[in-house]
Coordinates of C-alpha atoms in Angstrom, one line a residue:
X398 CA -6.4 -50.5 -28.3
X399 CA -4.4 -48.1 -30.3
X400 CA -7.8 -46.6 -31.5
X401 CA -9.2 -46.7 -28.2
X402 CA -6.4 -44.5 -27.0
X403 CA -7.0 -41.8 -29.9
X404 CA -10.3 -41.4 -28.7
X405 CA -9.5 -40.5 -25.4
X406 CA -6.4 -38.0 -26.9
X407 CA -9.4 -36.5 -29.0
X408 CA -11.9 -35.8 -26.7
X409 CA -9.5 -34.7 -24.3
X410 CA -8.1 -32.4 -26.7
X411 CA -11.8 -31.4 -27.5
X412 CA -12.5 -30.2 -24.0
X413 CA -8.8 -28.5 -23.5
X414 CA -10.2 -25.2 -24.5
X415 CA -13.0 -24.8 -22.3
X416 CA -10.8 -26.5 -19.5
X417 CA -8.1 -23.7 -20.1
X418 CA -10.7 -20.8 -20.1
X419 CA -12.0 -21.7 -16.6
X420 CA -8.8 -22.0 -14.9
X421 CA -7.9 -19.5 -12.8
X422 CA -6.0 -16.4 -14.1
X423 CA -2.5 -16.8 -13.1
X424 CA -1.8 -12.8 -14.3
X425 CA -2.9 -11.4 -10.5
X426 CA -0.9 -13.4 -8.6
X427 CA 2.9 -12.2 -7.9
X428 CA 5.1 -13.8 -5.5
X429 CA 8.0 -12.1 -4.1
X430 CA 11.3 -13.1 -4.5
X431 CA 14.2 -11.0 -3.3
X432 CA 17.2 -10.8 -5.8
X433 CA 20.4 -10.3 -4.3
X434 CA 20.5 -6.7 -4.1
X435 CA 17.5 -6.6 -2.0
X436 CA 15.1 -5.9 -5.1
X437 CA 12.0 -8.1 -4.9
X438 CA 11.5 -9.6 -7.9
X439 CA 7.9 -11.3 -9.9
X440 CA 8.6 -15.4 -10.7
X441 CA 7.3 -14.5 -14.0
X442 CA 9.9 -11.8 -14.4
X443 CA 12.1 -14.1 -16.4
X444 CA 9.5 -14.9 -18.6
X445 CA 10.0 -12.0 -21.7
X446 CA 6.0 -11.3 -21.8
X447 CA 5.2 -11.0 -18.5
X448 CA 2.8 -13.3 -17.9
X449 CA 2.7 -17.2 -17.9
X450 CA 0.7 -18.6 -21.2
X451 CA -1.4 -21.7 -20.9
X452 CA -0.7 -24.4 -22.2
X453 CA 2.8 -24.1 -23.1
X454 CA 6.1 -25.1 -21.1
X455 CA 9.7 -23.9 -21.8
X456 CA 8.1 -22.2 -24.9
X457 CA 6.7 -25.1 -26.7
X458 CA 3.0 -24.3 -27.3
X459 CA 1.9 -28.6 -25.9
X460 CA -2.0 -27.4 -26.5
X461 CA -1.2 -26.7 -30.2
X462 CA 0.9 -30.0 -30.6
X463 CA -2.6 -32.0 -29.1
X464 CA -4.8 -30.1 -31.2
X465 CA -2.4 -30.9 -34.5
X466 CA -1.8 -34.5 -33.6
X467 CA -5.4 -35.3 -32.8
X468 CA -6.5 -32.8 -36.2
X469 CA -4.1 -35.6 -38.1
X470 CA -5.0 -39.0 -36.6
X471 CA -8.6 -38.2 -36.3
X472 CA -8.5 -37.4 -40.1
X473 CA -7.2 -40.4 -41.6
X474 CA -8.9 -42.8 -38.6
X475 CA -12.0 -41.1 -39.8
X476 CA -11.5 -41.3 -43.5
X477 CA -10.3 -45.1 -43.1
X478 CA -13.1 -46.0 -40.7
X479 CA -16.1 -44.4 -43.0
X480 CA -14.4 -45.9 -46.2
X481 CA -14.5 -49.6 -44.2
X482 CA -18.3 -49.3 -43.0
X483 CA -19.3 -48.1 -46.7
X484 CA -17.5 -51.1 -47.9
X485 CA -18.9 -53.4 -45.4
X486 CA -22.6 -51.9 -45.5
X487 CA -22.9 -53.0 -49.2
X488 CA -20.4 -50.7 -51.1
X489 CA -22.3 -48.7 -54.2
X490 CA -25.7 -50.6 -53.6
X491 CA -25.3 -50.2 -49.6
X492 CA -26.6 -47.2 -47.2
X493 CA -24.3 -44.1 -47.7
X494 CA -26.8 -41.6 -46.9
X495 CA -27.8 -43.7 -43.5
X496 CA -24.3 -43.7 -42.5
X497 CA -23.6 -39.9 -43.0
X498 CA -26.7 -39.3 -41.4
X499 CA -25.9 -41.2 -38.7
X500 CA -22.2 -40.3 -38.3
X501 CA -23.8 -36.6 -37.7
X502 CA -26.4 -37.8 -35.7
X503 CA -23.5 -38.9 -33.1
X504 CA -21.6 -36.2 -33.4
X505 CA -24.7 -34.5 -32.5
X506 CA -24.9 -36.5 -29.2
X507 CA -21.5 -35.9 -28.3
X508 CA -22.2 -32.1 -29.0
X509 CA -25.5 -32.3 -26.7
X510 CA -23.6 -34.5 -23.6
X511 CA -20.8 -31.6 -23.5
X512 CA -23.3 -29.1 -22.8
X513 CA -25.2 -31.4 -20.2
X514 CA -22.4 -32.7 -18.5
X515 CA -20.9 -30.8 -15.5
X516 CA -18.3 -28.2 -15.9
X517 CA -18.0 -29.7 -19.0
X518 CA -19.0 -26.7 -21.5
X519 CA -21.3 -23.8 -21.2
X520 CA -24.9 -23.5 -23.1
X521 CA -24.7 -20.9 -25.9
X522 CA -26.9 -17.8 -25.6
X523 CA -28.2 -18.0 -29.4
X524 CA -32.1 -17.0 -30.4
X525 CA -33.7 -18.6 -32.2
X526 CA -33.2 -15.8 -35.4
X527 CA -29.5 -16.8 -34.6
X528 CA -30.5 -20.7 -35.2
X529 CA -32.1 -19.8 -38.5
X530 CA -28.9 -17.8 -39.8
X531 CA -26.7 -20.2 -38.7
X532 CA -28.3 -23.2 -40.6
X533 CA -27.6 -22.4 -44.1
X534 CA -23.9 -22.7 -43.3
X535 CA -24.8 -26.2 -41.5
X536 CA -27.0 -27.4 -44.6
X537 CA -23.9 -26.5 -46.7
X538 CA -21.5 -28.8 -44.3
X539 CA -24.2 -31.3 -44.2
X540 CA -24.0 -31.7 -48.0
X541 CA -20.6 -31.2 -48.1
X542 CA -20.4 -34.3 -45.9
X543 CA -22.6 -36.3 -47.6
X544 CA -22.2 -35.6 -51.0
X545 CA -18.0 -36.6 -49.9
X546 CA -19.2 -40.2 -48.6
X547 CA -20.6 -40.8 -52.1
X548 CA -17.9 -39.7 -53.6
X549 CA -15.6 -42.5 -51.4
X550 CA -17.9 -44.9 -51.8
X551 CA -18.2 -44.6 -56.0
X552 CA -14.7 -44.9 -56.1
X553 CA -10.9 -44.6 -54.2
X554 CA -10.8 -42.8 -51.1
X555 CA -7.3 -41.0 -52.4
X556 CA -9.0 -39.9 -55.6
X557 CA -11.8 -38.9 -53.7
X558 CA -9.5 -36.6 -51.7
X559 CA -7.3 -35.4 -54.5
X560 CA -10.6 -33.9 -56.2
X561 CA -11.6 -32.5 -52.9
X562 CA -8.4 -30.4 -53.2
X563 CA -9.4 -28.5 -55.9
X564 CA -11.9 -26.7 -53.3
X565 CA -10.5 -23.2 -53.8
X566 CA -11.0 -23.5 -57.2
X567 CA -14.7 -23.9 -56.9
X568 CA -14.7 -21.1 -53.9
X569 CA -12.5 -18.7 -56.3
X570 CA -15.6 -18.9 -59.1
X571 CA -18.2 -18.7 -56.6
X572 CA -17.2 -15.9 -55.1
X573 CA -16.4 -13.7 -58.0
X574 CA -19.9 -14.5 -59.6
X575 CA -22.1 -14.8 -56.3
X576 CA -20.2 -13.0 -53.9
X577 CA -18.7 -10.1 -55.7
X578 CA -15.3 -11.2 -54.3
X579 CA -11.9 -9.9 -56.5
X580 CA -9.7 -13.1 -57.2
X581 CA -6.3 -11.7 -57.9
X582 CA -4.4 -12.6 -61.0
X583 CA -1.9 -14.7 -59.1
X584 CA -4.6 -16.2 -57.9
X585 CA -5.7 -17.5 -60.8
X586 CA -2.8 -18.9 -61.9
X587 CA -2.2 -20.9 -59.1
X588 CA -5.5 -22.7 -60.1
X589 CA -4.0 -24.0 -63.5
X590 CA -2.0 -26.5 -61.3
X591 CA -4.9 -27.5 -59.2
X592 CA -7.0 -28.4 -61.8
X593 CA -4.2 -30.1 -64.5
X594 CA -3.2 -32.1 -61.3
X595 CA -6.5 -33.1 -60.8
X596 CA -6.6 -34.2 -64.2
X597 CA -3.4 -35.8 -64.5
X598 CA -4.5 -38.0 -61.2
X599 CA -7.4 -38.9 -63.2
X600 CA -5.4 -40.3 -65.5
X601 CA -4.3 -43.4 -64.2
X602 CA -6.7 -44.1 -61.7
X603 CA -7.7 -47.6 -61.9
X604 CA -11.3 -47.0 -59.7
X605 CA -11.9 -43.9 -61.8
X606 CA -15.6 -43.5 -61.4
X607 CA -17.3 -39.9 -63.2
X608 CA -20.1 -40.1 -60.3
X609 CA -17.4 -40.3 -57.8
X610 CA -16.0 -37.5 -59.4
X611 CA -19.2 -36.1 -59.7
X612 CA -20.1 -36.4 -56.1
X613 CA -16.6 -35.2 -55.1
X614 CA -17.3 -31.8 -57.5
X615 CA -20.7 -31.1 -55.3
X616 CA -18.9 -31.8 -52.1
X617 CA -16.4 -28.9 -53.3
X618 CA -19.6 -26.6 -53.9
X619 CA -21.0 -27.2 -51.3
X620 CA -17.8 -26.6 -48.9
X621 CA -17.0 -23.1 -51.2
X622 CA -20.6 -21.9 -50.2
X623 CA -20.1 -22.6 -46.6
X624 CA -17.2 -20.6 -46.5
X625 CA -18.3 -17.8 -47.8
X626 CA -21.6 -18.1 -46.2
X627 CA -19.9 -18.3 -42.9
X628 CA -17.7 -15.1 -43.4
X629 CA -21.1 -13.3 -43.8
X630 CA -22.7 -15.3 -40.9
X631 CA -19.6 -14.3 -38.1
X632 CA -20.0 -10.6 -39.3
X633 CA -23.2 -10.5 -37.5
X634 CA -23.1 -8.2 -34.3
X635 CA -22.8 -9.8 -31.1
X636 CA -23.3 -13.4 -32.8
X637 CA -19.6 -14.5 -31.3
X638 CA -20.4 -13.5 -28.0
X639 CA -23.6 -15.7 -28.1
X640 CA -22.4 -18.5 -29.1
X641 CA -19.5 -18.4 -26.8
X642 CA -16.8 -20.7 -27.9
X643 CA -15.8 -22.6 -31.4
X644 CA -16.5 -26.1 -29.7
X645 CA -20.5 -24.4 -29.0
X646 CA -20.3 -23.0 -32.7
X647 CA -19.3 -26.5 -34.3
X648 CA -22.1 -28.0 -31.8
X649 CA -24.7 -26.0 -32.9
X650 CA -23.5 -26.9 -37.0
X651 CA -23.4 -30.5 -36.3
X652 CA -27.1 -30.6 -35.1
X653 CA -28.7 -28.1 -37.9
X654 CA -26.5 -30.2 -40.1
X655 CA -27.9 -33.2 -38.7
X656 CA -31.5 -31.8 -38.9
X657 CA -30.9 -30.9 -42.4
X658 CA -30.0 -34.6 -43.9
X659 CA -32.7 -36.3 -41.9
X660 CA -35.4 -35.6 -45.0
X661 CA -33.0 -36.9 -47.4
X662 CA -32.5 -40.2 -45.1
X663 CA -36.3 -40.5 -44.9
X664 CA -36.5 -40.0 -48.7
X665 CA -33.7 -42.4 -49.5
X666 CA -33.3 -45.1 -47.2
X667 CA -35.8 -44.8 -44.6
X668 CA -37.3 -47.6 -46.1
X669 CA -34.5 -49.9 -46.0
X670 CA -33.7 -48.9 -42.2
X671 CA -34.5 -52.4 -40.5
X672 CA -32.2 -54.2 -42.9
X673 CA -29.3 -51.5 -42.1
X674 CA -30.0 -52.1 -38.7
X675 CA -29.3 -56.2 -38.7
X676 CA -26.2 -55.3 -40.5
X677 CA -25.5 -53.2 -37.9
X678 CA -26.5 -56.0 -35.0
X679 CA -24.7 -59.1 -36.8
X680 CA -21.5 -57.3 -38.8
X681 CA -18.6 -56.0 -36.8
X682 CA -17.0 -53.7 -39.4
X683 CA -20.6 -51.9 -39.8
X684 CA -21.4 -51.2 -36.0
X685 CA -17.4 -50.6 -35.2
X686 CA -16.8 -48.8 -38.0
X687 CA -19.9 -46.5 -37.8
X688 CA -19.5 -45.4 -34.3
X689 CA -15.6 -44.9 -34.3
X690 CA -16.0 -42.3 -37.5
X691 CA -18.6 -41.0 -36.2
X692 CA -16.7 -39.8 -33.5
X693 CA -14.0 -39.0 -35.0
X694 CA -15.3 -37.1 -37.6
X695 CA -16.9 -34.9 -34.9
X696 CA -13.7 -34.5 -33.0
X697 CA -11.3 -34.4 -35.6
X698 CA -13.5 -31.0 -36.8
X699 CA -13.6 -29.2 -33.9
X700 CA -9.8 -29.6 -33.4
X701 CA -9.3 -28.3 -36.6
X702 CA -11.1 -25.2 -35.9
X703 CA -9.4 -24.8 -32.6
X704 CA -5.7 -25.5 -34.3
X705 CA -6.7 -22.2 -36.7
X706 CA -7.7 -20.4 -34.2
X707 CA -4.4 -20.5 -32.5
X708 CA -2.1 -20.4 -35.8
X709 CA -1.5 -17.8 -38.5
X710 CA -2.9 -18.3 -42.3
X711 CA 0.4 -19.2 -43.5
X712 CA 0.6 -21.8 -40.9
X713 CA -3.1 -23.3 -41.5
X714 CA -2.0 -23.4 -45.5
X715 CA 0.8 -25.3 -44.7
X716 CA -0.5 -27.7 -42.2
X717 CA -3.7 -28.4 -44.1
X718 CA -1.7 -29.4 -47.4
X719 CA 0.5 -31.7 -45.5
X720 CA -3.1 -33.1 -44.0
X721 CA -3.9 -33.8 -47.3
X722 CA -0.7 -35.6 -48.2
X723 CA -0.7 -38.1 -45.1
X724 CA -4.7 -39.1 -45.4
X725 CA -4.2 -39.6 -49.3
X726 CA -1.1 -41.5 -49.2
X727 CA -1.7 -43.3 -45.7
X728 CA -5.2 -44.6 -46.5
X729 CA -4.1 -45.5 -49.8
X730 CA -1.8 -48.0 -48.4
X731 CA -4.0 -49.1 -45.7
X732 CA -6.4 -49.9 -48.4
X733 CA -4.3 -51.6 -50.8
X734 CA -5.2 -48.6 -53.6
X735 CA -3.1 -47.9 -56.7
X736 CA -0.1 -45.2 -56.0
X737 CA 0.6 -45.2 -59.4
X738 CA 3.6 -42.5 -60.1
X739 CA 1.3 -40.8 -63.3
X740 CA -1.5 -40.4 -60.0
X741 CA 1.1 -39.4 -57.0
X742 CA 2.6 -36.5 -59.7
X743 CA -0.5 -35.1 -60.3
X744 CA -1.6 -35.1 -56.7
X745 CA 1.8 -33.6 -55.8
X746 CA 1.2 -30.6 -58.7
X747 CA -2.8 -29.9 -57.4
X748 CA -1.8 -30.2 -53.5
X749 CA 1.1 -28.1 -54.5
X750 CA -0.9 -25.3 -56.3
X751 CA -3.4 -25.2 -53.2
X752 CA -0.8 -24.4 -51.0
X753 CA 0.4 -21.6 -53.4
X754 CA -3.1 -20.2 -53.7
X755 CA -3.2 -20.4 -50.3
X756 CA -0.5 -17.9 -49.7
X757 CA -0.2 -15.2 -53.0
X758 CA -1.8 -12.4 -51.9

């Protein structure tokens, strides 16, 4: 039930934004109220900008809230979920590159009944030159996805995610060799915590697994190159206005994304499909498990991007480290993994250095 209900929170959450930009203005209209000196007077006047701000009552900002709480819960449902219908699918000898495929593939279908359903959101104005820039930043989060799900399935979900951390590390190199990008020195040295604490973590992890650290390595790669492939992509004149909203710009990832595993699927696992899909039929925890991260892996995305839209860099640092914390330490527990202190100190040392990174100049 409980599960159920964050569903509902997320996708209405998802679909706040494009509710809110085709309300109608509120900035033209100005009743009269007469003070008592005889002075009309706006309703709005006693608000100090002017003008009423959707989405917020008696200056708490309730959109940001949604977006943050379903950001959160749709996280660590979906990272709890996914870790489950790995584990139920056959673990390390099961179908990991089936279920990411597929997790994308309904995220995709979400994506596609948003844009079909009525006054639900509008179709993007992208060519098809737009399509073809746009999808080596989707092929990036593809493999970022994927090569994350092997990671979790090779070994503990909270090691998995205390590698994952270490993502600006891998961004900081690639973009001073690839991208000509100036990492300043304090900079630097906020990566010496990030990558002892990933060792230290390492240390005493009882599932410790060098492909799941492998796997969790490439995911970081591949999430440093979308990054820096997307700064370049949004610099493209007149590209914004096309695509018309972030919920159309994750859309449009999601299915080039999707597009871009489907060879490996064929490659992989094709071949193995029709026993996947009597798993599927005749075991719960597959079927359940598959559909619910799918969606809210999907959801949980897009109301990331809207909560950055909406908050400043120091903000996003902040919140996403203290993501990090509650999906490492609360699927830990839920999955009966080690919390050894030696593992929670060096998690707390690399989370901590990301946020510093995050915020030196």
């Amino acid at each position: 039930m409980l599960r159920t209900l964050l569903i509902c929170v997320l996708v209405s959450a998802s679909c706040a934004d494009q509710v809110a930009s085709t309300r109608p203005s509120l900035r033209g209209i100005q009743p009269a109220f007469v003070s008592r000196d005889g002075v009309p007077r706006s309703a709005v006047a006693t608000v100090n900008s002017g003008e009423l701000r959707g989405g917020q009552l008696g200056g708490i900002d309730w959109a940001l809230i949604f977006y943050f709480a379903g950001w959160y819960l749709g996280n660590y449902y979906y990272t709890l979920n996914n870790k489950l219908c790995l584990k139920a699918a056959g673990g390390a000898t099961g179908f990991p590159v089936t279920i990411g495929f597929l997790q994308m593939l309904i995220g995709s279908l979400y994506g596609l009944y948003l844009w079909v359903a009525p006054d639900a959101r509008p179709l993007p104005s992208v060519t098809p030159t737009d399509l073809i820039s746009i999808l080596p930043v989707a092929a990036c989060a593809a493999g970022a996805h994927l090569s994350s799900i092997f990671s979790m399935n090779l070994g503990a979900v909270s090691f998995s995610q205390i590698v994952k951390a270490a993502e600006p590390a891998f961004a900081a190199l690639l973009g001073v060799t690839l991208y000509g990008k100036p990492i300043s020195k304090a900079k630097w040295l906020c990566l010496i915590p990030v990558i002892g604490g990933v060792c230290l973590a390492s240390v005493k992890e009882l599932d410790f697994s060098v492909a799941a650290l492998f796997a969790a390595c490439v995911a970081n790669i591949f999430a440093a190159f979308r990054s820096n492939e997307n700064k370049k992509l949004m610099e493209t004149p007149g590209l914004k206005t096309r695509i018309g909203s972030t919920g159309n710009q994750f859309a449009i990832s999601t299915l080039l994304g999707t597009l871009s595993l489907f060879p490996f699927f064929l490659l992989f696992e094709a071949s193995r499909f029709g026993k996947f899909i009597e798993l599927f039929k005749t075991v719960p925890a597959v079927r359940n498990n598959l559909i619910t991260s799918g969606l809210y892996f999907y959801l949980y995305n897009e109301l990331s991007t809207l909560t950055i839209a909406k908050t400043s860099a120091t903000t996003q640092s902040v919140a996403n480290t203290a993501k990090r914390v509650i999906v490492i330490v609360g699927v830990a527990i839920a999955l009966g993994e080690s919390l050894e202190p030696i593992k929670m100190l060096g998690c707390s040392i690399g989370i901590g250095g990301v946020l510093l990174y995050s915020l030196v100049k």
